Structure formats: C-alpha cells, structure tokens
Short mmCIF file of C-alpha atoms in Angstrom, two decimals:
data_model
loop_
_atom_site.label_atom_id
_atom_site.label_comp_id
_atom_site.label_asym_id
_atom_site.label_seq_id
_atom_site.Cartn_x
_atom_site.Cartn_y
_atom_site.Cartn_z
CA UNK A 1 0.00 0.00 0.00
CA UNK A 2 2.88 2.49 0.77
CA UNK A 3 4.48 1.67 -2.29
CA UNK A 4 2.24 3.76 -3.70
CA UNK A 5 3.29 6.37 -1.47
CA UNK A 6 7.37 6.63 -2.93
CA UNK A 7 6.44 8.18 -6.16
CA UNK A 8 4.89 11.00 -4.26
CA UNK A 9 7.84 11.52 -1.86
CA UNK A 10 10.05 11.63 -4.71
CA UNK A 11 7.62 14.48 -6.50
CA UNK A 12 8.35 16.40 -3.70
CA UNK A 13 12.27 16.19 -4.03
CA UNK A 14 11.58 16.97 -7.63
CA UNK A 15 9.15 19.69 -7.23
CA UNK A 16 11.69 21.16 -4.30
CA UNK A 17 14.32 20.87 -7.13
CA UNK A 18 12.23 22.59 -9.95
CA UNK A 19 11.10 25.06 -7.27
CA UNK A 20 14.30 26.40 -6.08
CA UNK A 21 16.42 26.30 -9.05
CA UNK A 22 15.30 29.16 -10.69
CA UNK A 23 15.56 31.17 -7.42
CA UNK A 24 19.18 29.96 -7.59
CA UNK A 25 19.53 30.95 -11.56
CA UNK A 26 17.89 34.08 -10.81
CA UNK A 27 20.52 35.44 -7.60
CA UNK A 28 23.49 33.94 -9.55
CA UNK A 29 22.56 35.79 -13.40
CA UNK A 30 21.06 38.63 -12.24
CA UNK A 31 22.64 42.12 -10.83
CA UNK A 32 22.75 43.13 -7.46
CA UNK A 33 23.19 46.78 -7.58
CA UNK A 34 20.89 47.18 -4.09
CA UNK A 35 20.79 51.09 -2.75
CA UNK A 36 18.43 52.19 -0.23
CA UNK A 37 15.85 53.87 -2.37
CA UNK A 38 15.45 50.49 -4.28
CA UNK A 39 15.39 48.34 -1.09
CA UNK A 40 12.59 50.36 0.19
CA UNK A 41 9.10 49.11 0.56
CA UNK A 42 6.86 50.45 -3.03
CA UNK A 43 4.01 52.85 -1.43
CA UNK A 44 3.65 55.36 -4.99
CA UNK A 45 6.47 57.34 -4.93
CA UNK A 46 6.02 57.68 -1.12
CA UNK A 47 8.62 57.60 1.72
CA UNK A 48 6.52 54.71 3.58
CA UNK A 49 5.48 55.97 7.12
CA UNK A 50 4.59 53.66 9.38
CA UNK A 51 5.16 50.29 9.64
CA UNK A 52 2.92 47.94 7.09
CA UNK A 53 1.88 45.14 9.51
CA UNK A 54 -0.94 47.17 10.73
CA UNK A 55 -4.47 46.39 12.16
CA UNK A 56 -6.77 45.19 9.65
CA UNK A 57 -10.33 44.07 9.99
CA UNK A 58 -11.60 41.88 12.24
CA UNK A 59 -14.15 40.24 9.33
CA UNK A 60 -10.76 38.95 8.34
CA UNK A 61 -10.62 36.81 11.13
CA UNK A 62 -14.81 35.94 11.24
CA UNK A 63 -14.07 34.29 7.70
CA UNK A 64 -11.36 32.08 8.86
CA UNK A 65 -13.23 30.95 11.95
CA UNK A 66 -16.00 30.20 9.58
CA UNK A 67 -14.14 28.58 7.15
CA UNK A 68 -12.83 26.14 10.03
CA UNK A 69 -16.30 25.11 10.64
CA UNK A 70 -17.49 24.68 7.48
CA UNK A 71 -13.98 22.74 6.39
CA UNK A 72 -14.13 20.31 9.32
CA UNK A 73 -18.05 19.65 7.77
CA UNK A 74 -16.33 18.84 4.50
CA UNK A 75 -13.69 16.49 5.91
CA UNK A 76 -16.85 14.40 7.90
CA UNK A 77 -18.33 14.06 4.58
CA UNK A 78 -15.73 13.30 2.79
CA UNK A 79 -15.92 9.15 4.24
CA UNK A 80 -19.33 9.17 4.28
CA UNK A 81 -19.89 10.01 0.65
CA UNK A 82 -17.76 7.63 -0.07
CA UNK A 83 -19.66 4.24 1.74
CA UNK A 84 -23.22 6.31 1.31
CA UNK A 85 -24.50 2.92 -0.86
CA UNK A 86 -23.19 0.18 1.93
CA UNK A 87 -24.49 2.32 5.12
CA UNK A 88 -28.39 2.44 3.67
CA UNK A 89 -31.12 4.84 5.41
CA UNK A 90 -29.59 4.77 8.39
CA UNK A 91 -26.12 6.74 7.56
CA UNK A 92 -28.23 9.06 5.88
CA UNK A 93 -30.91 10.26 8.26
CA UNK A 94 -27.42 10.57 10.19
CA UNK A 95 -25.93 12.62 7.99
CA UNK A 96 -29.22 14.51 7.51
CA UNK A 97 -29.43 15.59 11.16
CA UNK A 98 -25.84 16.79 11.27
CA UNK A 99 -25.81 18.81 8.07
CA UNK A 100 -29.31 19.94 9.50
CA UNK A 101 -27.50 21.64 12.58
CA UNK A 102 -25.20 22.98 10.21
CA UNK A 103 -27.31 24.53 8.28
CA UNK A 104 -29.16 26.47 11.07
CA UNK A 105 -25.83 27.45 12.31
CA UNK A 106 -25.19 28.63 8.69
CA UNK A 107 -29.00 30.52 8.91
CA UNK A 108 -28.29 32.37 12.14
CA UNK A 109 -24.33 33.46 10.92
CA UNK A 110 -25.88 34.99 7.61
CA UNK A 111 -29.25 36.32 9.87
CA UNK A 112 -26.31 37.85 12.43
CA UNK A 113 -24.86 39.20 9.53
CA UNK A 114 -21.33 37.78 9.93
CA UNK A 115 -21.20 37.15 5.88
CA UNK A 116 -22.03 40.99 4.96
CA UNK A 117 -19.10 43.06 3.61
CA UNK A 118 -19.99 46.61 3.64
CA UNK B 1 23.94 -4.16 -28.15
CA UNK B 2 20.53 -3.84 -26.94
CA UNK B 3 20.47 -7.25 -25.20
CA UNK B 4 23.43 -6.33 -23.39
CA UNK B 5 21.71 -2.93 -21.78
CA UNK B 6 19.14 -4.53 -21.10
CA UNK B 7 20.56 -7.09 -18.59
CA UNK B 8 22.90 -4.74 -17.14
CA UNK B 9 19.85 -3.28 -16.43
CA UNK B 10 18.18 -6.32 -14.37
CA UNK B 11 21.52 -6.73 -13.17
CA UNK B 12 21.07 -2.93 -11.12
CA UNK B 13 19.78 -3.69 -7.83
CA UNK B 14 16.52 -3.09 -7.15
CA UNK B 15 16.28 -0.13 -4.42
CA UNK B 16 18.15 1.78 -7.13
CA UNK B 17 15.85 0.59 -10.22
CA UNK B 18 12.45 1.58 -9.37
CA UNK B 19 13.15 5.13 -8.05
CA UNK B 20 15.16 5.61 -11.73
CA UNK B 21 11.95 4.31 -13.43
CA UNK B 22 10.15 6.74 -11.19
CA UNK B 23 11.79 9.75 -11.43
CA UNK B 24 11.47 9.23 -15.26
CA UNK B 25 7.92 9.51 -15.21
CA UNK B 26 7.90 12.17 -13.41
CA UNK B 27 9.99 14.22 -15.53
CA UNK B 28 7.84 12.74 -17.93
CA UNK B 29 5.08 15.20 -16.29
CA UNK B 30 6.81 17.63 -15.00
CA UNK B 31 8.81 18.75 -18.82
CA UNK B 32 5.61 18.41 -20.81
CA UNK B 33 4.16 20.67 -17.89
CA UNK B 34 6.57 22.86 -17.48
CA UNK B 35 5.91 23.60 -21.57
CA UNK B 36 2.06 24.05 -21.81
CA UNK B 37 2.50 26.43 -18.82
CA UNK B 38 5.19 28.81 -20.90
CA UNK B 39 2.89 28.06 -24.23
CA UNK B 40 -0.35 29.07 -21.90
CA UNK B 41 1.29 32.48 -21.34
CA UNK B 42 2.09 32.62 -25.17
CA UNK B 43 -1.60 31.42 -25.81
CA UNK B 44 -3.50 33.94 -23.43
CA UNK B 45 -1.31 36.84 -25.08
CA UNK B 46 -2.81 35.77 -28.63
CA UNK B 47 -6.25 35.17 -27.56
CA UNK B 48 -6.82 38.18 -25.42
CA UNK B 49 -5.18 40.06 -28.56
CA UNK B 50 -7.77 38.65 -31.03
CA UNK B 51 -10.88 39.48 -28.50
CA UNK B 52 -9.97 42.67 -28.43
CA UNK B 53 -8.91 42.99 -32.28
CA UNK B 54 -5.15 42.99 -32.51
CA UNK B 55 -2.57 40.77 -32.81
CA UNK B 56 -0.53 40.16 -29.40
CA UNK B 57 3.03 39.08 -29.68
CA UNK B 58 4.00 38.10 -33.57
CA UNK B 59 7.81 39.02 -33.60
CA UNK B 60 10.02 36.78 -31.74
CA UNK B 61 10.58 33.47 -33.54
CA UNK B 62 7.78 32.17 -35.98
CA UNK B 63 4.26 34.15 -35.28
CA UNK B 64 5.63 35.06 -32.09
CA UNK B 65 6.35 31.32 -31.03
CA UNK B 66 9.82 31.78 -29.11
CA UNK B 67 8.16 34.61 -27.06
CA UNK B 68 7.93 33.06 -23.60
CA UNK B 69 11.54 31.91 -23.65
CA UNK B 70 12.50 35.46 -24.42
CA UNK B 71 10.90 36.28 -21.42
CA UNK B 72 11.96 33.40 -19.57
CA UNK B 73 15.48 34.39 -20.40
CA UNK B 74 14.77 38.00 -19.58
CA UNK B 75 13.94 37.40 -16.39
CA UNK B 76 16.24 35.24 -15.53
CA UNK B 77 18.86 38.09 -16.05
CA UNK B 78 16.86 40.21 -13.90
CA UNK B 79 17.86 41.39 -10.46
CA UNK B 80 15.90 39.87 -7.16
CA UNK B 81 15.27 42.49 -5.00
CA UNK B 82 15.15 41.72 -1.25
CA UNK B 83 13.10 44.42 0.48
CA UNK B 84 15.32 45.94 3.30
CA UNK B 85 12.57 45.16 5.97
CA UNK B 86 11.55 41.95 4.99
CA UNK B 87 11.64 38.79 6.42
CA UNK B 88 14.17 37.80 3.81
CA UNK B 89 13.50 33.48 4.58
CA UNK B 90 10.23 33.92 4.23
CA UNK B 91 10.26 36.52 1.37
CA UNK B 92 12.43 33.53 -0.39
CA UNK B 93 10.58 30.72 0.30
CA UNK B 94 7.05 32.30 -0.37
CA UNK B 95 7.34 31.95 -3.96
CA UNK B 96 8.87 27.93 -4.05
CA UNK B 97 5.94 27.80 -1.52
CA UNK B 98 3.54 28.82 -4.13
CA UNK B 99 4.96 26.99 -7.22
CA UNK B 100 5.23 22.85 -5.41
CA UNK B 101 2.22 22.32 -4.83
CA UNK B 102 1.02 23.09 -8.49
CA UNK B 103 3.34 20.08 -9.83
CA UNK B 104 2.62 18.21 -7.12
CA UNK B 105 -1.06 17.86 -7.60
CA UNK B 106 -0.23 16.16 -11.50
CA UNK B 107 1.02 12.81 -9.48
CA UNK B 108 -2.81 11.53 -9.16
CA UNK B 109 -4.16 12.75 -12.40
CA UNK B 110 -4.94 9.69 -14.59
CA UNK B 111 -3.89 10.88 -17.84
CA UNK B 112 -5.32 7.55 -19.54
CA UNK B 113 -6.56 4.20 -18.34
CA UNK B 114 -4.21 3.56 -15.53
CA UNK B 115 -1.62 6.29 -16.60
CA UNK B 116 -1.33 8.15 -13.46
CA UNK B 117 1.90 8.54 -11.56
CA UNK B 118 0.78 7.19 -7.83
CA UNK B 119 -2.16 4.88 -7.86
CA UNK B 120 -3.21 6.08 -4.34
CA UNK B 121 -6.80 5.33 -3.13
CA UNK B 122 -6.72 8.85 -1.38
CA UNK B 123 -6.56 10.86 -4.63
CA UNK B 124 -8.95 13.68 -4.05
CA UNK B 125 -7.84 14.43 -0.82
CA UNK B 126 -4.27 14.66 -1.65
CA UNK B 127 -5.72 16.97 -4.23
CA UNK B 128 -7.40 18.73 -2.04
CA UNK B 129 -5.09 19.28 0.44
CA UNK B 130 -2.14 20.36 -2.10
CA UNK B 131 -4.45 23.03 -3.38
CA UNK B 132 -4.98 23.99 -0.07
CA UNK B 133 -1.41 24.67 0.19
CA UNK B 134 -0.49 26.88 -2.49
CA UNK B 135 -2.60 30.12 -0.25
CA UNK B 136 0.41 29.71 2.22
CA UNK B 137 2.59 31.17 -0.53
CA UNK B 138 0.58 33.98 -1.09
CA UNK B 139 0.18 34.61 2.17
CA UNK B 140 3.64 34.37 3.48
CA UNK B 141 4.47 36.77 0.36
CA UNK B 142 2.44 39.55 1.83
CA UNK B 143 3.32 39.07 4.97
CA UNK B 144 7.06 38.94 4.11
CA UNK B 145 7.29 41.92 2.16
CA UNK B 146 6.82 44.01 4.70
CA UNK B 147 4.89 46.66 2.08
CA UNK B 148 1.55 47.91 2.59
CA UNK B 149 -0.63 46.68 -0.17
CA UNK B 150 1.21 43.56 -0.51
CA UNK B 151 -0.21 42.87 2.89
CA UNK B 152 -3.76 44.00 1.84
CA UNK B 153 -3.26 41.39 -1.15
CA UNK B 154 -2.67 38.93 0.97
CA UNK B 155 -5.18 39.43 3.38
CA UNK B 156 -8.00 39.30 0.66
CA UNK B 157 -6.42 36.03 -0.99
CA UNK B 158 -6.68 34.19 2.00
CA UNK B 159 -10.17 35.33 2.99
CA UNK B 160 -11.48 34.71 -1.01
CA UNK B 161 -9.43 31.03 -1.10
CA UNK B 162 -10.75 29.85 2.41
CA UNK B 163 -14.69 31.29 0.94
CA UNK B 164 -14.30 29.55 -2.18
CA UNK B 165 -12.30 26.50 -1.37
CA UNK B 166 -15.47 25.66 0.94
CA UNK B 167 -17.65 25.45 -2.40
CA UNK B 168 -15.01 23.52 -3.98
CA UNK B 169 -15.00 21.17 -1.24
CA UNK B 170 -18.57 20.17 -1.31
CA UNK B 171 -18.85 20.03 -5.41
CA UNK B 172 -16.17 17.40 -4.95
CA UNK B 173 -18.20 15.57 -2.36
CA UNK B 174 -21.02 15.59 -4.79
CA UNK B 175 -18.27 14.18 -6.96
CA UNK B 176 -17.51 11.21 -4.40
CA UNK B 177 -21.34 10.57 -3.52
CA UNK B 178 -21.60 9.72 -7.38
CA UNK B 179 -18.65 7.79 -7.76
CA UNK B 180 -18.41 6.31 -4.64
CA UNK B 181 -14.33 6.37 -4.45
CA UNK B 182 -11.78 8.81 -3.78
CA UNK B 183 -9.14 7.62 -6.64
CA UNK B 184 -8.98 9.68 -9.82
CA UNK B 185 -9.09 7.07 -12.59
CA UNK B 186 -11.75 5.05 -10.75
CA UNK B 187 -14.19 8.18 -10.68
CA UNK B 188 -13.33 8.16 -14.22
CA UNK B 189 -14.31 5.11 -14.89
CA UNK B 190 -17.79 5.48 -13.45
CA UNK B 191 -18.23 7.50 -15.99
CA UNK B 192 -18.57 5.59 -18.75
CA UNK B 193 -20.41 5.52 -21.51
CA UNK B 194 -20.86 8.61 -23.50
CA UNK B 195 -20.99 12.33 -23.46
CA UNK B 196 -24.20 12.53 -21.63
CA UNK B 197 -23.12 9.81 -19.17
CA UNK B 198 -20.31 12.13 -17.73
CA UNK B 199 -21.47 13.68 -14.51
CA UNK B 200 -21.65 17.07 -15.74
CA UNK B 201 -25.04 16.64 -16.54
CA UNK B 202 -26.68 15.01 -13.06
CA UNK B 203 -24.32 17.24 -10.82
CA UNK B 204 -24.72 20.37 -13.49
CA UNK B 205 -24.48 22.76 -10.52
CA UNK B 206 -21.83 21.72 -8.96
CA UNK B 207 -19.72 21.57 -12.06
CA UNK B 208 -20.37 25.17 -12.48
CA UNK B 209 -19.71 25.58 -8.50
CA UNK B 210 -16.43 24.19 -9.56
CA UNK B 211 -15.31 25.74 -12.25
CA UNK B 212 -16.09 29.21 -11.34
CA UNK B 213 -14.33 28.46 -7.78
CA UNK B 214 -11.58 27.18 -9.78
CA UNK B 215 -11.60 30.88 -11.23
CA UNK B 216 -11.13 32.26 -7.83
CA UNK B 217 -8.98 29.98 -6.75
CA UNK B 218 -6.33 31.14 -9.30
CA UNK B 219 -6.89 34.46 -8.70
CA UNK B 220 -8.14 34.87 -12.38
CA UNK B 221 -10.44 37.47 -13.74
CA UNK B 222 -13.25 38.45 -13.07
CA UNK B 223 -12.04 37.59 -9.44
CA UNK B 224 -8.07 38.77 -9.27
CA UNK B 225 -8.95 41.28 -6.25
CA UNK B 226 -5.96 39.74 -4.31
CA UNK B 227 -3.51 41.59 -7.31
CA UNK B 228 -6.44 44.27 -8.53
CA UNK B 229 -3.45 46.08 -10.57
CA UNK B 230 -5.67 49.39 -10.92
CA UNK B 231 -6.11 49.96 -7.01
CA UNK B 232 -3.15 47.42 -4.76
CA UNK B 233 -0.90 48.21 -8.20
CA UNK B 234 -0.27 44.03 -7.92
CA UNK B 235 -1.07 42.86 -4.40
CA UNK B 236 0.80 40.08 -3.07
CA UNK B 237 4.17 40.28 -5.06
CA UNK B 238 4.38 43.93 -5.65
CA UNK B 239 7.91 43.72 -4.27
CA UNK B 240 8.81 40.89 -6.38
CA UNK B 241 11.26 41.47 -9.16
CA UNK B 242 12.84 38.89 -11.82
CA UNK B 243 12.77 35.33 -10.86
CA UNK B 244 10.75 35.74 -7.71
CA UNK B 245 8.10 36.91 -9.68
CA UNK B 246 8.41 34.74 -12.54
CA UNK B 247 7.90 31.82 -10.12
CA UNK B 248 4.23 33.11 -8.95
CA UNK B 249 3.72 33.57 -12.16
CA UNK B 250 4.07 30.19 -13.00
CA UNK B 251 2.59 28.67 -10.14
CA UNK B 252 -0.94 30.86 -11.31
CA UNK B 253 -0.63 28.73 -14.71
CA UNK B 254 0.27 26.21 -13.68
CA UNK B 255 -3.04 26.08 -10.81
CA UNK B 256 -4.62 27.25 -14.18
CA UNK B 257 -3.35 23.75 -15.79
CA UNK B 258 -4.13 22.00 -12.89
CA UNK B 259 -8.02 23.30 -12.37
CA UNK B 260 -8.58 22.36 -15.72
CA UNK B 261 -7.71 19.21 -15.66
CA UNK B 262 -9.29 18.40 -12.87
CA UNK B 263 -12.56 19.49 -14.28
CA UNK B 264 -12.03 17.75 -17.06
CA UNK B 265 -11.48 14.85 -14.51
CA UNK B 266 -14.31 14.59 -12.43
CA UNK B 267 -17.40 16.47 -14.70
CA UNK B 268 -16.27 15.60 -18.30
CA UNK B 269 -15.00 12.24 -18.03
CA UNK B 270 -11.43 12.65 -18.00
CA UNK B 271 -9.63 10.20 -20.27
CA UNK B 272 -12.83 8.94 -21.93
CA UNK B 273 -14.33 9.52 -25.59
CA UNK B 274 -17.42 11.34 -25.78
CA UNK B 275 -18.57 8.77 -28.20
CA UNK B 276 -19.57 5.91 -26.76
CA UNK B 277 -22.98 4.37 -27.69
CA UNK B 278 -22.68 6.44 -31.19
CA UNK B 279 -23.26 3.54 -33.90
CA UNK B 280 -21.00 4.20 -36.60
CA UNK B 281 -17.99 6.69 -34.78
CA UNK B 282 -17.67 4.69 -31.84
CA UNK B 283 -15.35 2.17 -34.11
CA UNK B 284 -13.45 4.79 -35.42
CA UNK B 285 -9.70 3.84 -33.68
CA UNK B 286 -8.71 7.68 -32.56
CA UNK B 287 -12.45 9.21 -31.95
CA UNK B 288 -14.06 6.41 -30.67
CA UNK B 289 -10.87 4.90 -27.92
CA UNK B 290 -10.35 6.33 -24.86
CA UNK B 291 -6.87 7.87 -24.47
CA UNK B 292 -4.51 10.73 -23.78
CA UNK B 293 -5.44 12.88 -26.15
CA UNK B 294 -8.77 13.21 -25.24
CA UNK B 295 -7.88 13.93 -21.69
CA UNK B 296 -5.44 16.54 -23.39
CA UNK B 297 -8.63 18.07 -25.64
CA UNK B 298 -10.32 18.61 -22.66
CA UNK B 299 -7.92 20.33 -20.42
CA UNK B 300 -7.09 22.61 -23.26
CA UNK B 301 -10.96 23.29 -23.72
CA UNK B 302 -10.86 24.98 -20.60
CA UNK B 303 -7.61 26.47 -20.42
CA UNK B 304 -9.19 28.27 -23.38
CA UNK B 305 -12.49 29.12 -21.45
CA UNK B 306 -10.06 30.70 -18.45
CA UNK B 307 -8.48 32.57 -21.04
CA UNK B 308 -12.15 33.64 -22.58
CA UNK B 309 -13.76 34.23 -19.50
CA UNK B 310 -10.48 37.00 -19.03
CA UNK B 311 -11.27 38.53 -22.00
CA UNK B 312 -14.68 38.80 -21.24
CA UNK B 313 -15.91 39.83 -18.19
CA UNK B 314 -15.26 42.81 -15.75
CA UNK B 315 -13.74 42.52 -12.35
CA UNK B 316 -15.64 41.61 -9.43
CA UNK B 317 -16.01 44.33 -6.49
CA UNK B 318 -14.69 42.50 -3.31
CA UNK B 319 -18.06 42.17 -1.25
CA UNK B 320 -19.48 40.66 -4.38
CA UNK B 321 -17.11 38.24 -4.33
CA UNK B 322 -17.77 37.29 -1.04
CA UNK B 323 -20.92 37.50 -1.45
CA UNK B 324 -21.22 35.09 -4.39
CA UNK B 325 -19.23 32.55 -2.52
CA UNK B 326 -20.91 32.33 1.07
CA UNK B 327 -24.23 33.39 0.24
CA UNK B 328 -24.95 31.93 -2.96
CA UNK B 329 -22.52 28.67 -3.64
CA UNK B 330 -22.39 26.92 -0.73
CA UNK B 331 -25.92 27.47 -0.12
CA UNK B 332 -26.39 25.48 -3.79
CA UNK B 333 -24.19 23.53 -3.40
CA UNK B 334 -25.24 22.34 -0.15
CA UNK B 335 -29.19 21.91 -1.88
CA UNK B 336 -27.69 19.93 -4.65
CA UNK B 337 -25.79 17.33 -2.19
CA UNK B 338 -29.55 16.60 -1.21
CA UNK B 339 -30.74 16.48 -4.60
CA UNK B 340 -27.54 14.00 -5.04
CA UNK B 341 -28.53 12.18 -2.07
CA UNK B 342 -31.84 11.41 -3.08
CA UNK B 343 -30.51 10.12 -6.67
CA UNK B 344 -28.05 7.75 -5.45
CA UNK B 345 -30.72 6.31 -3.27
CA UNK B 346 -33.58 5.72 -5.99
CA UNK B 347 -30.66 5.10 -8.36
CA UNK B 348 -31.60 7.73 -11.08
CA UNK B 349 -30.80 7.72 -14.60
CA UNK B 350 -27.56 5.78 -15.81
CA UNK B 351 -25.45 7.58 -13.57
CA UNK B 352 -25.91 6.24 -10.20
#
C-alpha cells in the first residue's frame, strides 16, 4: 500500500528541485546593484510611514473561523460520501441531522450578519 | 547491443531501479508541464489580442512562437530584490511555496486508463489538500514583504481562497457521492459511456460551482482582487522582481493547468471519448478509444475558457465576491448534495 506512497515523496524532491532552481539561476545571473531607495518598501512614490503590519479588519478573522467550521463539515463528509450505498437509510438520516444543525448554524451566521461586507 | 543494456539493467539492484523508473515519469510530467504552462502564457497573449482585435506578440521566432523563452530568459537576467525590511527566509521561500504544490497535484491525475503517476486510493484528498497549500505562498508573500498593499493582497487572498475553497469542497463531495471512491481514474471510470453519461449533466451545478471556484482559486479574472493592478498596483508580489516573480507567475498557470484538468477529470469524463454508444464513430480507432489525447482536448478546452472568461468579463467588487461565494454557492451547493442524495438512493438515470 505504501508503495504507492514513494512516487509521491520523490515528487516532492523533484518539485523542491524545480522550485528552487530558478531562485538559484535568478541570484546567480542577475545584478545586485541594491541602494536604499530600491530596497525600500513600493508605497507610490512615497517615503513609507509607518510600519505595514498594521491592524486590519476583524471580518478577516470571522471568515477564517468560519471557514474552520465549514472545512471540518467537509472532511466528515468526505468518508461518508464515499460508503453512502453500503451504510443504507440509516447513515443518511445521520448525515441529515448533522448537516441539519449545520445549516441552522449557517442561517443564524448569515441572519447575524457575519457574511455581509460593507 | 541492446540485449546487453538490457541485462545490465536487471543486473542494477533493485532499491536503485524503481526510483530511476520513477523519477522518469515524473519528468515525464513535470517537462511536458513545465511547456504548456510557458505556451499558456504565449496562448492567453494571442487570444486576449484577437478578443480585443489585434494581434498580441508576432515578432520573436515564428508568429511570435519563441516569445515566452524570451521572457523566460529575460527574467532570468533580472535582479531579485530583497526588500530591506523583509523577512528575507520567508520573502524567499514564499514563492517555491507557491509553485510545489502546483506540480505536485499532476502525481494523481490519470492521464489515460491507468496512466497516473501514484495509484493512491486517497486521490482527491491529496488533491485537495495540495491546493490547499499553495494560499500559504501567497500569504507568506504579503506578509514577508513588509509593504503595505502587498499585505492587503494577501489578506483578501486568503479570505477569497478559504470562501471559495469551501464550495469547492462540497462540489467534490457531490463528486464522491456519485462515484463512490476517492481515486482519480476510478471516478473516471464510473463515468462511462458517453458524453451525456459524464457527470456534468446530473451534478450540473456543482460543475459550475467548480469551475467558477476554480476561477477564484487562481486568482483569475473576473475575481483577481488579491492583485487588482488598478487599485493594490499588484497585491501580493508587488515587491517581487525577476525570478521571484516569474515563479508566482508560474505557479498561477500552472493552478490554471491544474483546475482544468481536474474538471475535465471529475465532470467531463477525464480520459474517456465522448462517443460511446454512437453507432457508426464509436469504431473509429482515434475518436471512438479512450486515451490521452482526449484527456489533453479537454484540459485545453478549458484552459481556453479561463483565457475567454479574461477577456470577457469585468472585475468583481470585493463584497461581491464574497458575497457570491458564502451566500450563494455553498448554499447550492449544499441543496444539490440533497438532490444528489436522493438520486443515489432511488438510483436515477444511468449515472448512479
């Protein structure tokens, strides 16, 4: 079963390969000619004046803790789509009460109005 | 001569055999690759040039044929700039980041009966979670830079990949409800049968759920907020210069390359011909067999509709981007796992 597995692990040492190269190609035929107007963060033509890691909205975060929800709900269905013709009524009335609570969840989010972007 | 490789060949030891066979393959994929995503540059120069009724590059080579290794060759001569405040590791590695899991995602694509690189029964999540991956290069990008609207970029890329991956997750679990496995070539071959035995048709919705996600997930018009040139000037790798850029450059085409094929995969039948159950073409040898090259008509069909769809429509305003993934994709595509439940369970049509 893992032998399936090796081809993978050596696309990685490939892809890590193909990935760096032409970093390395790139820093060893280009220029460096660095001066500090260059090495300056672009902001327009603009000295930049403060630093650029600032606050930013907290909707930002509202969508990831969302997303982890709604992910997790992806990765339960993921095995039970797959068996859904050997587990009969049973597995889904199952899966019909959890996506149900899920989906009222989903109702009062949009309802609190944690999906608006105004 | 021949005889005489060949058993110096069984006489190689074995732990050194198969990974040679292996590695061949996979430049096998990786070359070919590495070509349709310099050619896809050439090709969306020439196509957006003809929409909008002029030529696009004709001058270097043949018609403009050796263009993208001129620019391949340009940048390469380019300097790198490393931003003064920047995390310089992470401002490095941001861009390999990006550009791995692209080719890594072509090891489970069947490219014909059996052709695929690692038979793996997990197939769609290791899809899955490689295109998970490539937002950590876009976000560590913004984040490394250091620069004010590379940050901004990066903060909308994450928020539109996490919104849209969600719809892209549960079209694929329509996927798996139909096909009952999670390996590539055997969701393929549930398919068969003809053109109108593809799922495309039963799971309609969530093959346009995917596609357009696909869109998004790319960072392609109509939904390229995350590098919106005409407001964050290029978003996440505004302080990239020469090869850094080039790299998340070819990462986007290459996700481009990769999206498409998997469409092509799961709603159009992959490696199949559309013409089985046709009386007379179905015996023709190329039209009728299954085989690469329909696989490879396919992905190219919509490499050309990502390139159309650029040409055509007008960027999305961010909160309508949201807005189209949370409020109106996941609730259809949560409607149509329902509609999917009920068909595998009366067993409708010659699909399920």
């Amino acid at each position: 079963m893992l032998d399936n597995y090796l081809p993978i692990l050596l696309f990685f040492v490939v892809a890590l390969v193909f990935g760096v190269a032409p970093l390395v190609l790139g820093f060893v035929l280009g220029p460096r000619r660095p001066d500090p107007e260059k090495l300056s963060p672009y902001e327009c033509g603009f000295e930049a004046f403060e630093d650029a890691r600032a606050r930013f909205d907290v909707r930002y975060y509202l969508v990831a803790i969302l997303f982890i929800i709604f992910d997790l709900e992806i990765a339960f269905l993921f095995p039970w789509a797959v068996v859904l013709r050997e587990i009969g009524m049973f597995g889904i009335l199952s899966m019909g009460v959890f996506l149900g609570i899920l989906v009222i969840g989903f109702i009062y989010e949009w309802k609190k109005g944690a999906l608006e972007w105004e | 001569m021949w005889e005489m490789l060949n058993s110096g060949w069984a006489a190689v030891p074995e732990i050194v055999r198969t990974p040679s066979v292996i590695l061949l393959q996979i430049m096998a994929i990786v070359l070919p690759l590495l070509g349709v995503v310099a050619y896809l540059t050439y090709a969306e120069r020439r196509v957006i040039g003809f929409a909008q009724l002029r030529v696009g590059p004709n001058r270097v080579g043949w018609a403009g044929l050796l263009q993208p290794i001129a620019d391949a060759l340009k940048l390469m001569f380019k300097e790198i700039v490393l931003p003064a405040n920047a995390s310089r590791f992470l401002f490095v590695t941001a861009p390999v980041l990006s550009f791995m899991p692209a080719l890594l995602a072509w090891a489970v694509i069947p490219f014909a009966d059996g052709a695929l690189l690692a038979d793996i029964d997990a197939g769609i999540l290791y899809v899955l979670a490689l295109t998970s991956f490539g937002v950590y290069g876009v976000i560590l990008a913004g984040w490394a830079s250091n620069s004010k609207y590379a940050f901004l970029g990066a903060m909308r890329a994450a928020a539109q990949v996490v919104a849209y991956e969600l719809a892209m997750g549960f079209a694929l679990v329509g996927v798996l409800m139909a096909a009952g496995s999670l390996n590539l070539n055997d969701i393929v071959r549930a398919q068969a049968g003809g053109f109108f035995h593809w799922y495309w048709l039963p799971l309609l919705p969530l093959f346009v759920v995917y596609f357009v996600s696909g869109l998004a997930e790319t960072f392609r018009l109509p939904f390229d907020m995350a590098e919106g040139e005409s407001e964050i000037v290029a978003g996440f790798h505004v302080e990239y210069a020469g090869m850094g850029f080039a790299m998340f450059f070819l990462a986007e085409y290459a996700n481009m390359a990769l999206i498409s094929a998997l469409t092509a995969t799961f709603f159009f039948g992959g490696w199949l011909s559309p013409l089985h159950g046709v009386p007379v073409l179905e015996s023709v040898p190329l039209l009728g067999g299954d085989g690469f090259h329909w696989f490879a008509l396919k992905t190219a069909f919509f490499l050309f509709c990502f390139l159309w769809i650029r040409a055509t429509f007008p960027r999305y305003r961010y909160d309508q981007i949201m807005r189209l993934g949370w409020k109106v994709f996941i609730p259809l595509t949560i409607v149509w796992l329902v509609v999917v439940t009920l068909f595998v369970t009366t067993g409708f049509g010659p699909w399920f």
